[in-house]
Every structure is written in C-alpha cells, then in structure tokens.
XYZ file of N, CA and C in Angstrom:
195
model
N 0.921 -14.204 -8.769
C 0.313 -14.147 -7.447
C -1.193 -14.294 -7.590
N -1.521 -15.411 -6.594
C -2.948 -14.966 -6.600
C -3.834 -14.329 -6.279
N -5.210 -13.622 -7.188
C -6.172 -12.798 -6.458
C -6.358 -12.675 -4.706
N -6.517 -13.712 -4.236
C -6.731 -13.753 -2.548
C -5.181 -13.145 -2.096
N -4.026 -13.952 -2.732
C -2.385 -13.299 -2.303
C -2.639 -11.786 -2.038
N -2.606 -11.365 -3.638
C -3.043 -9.673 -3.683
C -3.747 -8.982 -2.601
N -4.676 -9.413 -2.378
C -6.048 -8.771 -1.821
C -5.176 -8.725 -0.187
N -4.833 -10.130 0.628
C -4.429 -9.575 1.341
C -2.580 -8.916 1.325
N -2.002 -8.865 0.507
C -1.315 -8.548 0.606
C -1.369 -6.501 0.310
N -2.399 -6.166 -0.054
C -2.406 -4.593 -0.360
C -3.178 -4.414 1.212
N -4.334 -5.376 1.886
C -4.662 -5.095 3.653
C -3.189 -5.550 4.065
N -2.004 -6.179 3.566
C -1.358 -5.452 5.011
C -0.378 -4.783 4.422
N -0.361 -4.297 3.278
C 0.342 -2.932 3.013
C -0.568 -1.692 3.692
N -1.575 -1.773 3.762
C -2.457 -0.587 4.013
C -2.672 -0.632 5.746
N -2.512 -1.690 6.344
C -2.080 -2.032 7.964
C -0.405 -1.409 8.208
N 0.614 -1.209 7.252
C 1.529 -0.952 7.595
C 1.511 0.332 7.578
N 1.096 1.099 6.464
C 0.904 2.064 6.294
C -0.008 3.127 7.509
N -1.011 2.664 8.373
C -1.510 2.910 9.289
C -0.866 3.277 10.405
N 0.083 2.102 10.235
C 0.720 1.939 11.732
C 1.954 2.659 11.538
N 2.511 3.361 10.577
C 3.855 4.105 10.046
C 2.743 5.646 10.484
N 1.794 5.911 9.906
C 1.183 7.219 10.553
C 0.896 7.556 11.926
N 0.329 6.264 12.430
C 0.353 6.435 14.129
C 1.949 6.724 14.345
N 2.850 6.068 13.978
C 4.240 6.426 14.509
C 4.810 7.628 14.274
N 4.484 8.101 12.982
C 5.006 9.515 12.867
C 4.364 10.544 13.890
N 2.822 10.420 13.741
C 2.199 11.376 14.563
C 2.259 11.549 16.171
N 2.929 10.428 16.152
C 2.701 10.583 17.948
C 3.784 11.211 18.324
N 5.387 11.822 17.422
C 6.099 13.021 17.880
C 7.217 11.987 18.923
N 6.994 10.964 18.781
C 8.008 10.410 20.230
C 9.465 9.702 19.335
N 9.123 9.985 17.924
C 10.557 9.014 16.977
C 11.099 10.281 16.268
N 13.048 9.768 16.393
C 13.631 10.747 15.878
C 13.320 11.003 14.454
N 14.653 12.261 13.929
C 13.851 12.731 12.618
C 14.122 11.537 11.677
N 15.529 11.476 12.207
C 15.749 10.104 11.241
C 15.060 8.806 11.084
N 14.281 8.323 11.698
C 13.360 7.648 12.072
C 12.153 7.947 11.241
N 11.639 9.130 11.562
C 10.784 9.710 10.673
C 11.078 9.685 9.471
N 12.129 9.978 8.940
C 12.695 9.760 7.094
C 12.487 8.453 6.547
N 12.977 7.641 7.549
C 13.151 6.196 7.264
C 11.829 5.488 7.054
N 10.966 5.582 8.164
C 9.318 5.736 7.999
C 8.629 6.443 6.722
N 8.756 7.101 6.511
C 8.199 8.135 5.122
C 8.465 7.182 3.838
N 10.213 6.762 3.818
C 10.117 6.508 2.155
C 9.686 5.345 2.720
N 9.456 4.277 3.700
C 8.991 2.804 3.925
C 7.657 3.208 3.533
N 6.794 3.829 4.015
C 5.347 4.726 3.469
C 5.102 4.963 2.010
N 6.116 5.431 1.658
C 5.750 5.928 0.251
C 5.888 5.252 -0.885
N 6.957 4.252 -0.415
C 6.899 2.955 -1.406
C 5.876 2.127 -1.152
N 5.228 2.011 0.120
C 3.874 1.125 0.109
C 2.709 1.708 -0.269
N 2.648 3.211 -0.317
C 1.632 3.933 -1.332
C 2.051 3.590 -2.542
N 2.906 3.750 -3.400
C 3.011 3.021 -4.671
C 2.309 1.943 -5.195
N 3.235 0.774 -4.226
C 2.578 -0.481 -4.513
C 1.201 -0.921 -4.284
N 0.451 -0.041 -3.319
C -1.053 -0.105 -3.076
C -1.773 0.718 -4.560
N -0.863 1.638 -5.090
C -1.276 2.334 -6.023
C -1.562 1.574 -7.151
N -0.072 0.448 -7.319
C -0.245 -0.056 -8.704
C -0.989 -1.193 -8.684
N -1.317 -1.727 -7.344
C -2.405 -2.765 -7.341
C -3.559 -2.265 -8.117
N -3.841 -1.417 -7.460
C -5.369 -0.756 -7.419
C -5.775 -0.463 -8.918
N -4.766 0.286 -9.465
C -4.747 0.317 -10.700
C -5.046 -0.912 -11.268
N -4.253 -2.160 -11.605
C -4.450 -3.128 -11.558
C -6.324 -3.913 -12.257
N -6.322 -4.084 -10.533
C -7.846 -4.072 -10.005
C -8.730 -3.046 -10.826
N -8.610 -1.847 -11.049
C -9.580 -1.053 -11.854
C -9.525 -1.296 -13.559
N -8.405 -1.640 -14.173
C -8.092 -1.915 -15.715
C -8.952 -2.730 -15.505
N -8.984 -4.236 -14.638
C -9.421 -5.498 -14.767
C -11.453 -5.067 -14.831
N -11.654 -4.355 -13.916
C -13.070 -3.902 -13.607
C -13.438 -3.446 -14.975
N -12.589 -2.196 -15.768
C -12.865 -1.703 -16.501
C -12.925 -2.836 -18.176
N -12.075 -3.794 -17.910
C -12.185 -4.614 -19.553
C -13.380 -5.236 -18.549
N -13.977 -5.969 -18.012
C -15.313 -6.653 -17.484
C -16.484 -5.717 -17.673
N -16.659 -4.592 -17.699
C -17.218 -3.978 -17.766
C -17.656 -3.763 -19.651
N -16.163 -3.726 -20.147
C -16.469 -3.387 -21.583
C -17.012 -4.406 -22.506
N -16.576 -5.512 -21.526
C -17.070 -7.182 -22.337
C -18.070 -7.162 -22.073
C-alpha cells in the first residue's frame, strides 16, 4: 500500500471511529448495537495503532541514519 493509501486510510479509520463514539454516546442505540459498535471500534483502534507504530519505527530508523 501506498504512503498517501495509508495516510488516508488511518483519517478514515479515525472518521469512523468518531462517528462510532457520537453513536454510542448519544444513548438512542440498543445494547446490542452498542457491542457491535465497540468491537467495530476496537479493531479500528488496533489498526490505527499498528499504523502508527509503523510510521514511528520508520521516523525512528530516519532519525538514526
């Protein structure tokens, strides 16, 4: 994948992720709904995680070169 792919692909993991918190918080979706929302959430915290990571190894060998 490419750098630009990535880049926007972790803005709209992090747009989904937004819009999964407005939904939980606003109290109007069942619980099940809410569950279903959470692990959809928490697997896109992951994958924003292991980007990022990613992105920081890469910073960090540029840095050491």
């Amino acid at each position: 994948m490419k750098e630009k792919e990535k880049e926007l692909d972790i803005e709209r993991s992090l747009a989904k992720l937004e819009s999964i918190v407005s939904d939980m918080e606003s109290g109007d979706i069942s619980l099940e709904k809410s569950l279903t929302l959470f692990e959809e959430g928490m697997s896109l915290v992951k994958k924003c995680q292991t980007e990022l990571k990613k992105a920081e190894q890469k910073v960090e060998n540029l840095i050491s070169n």
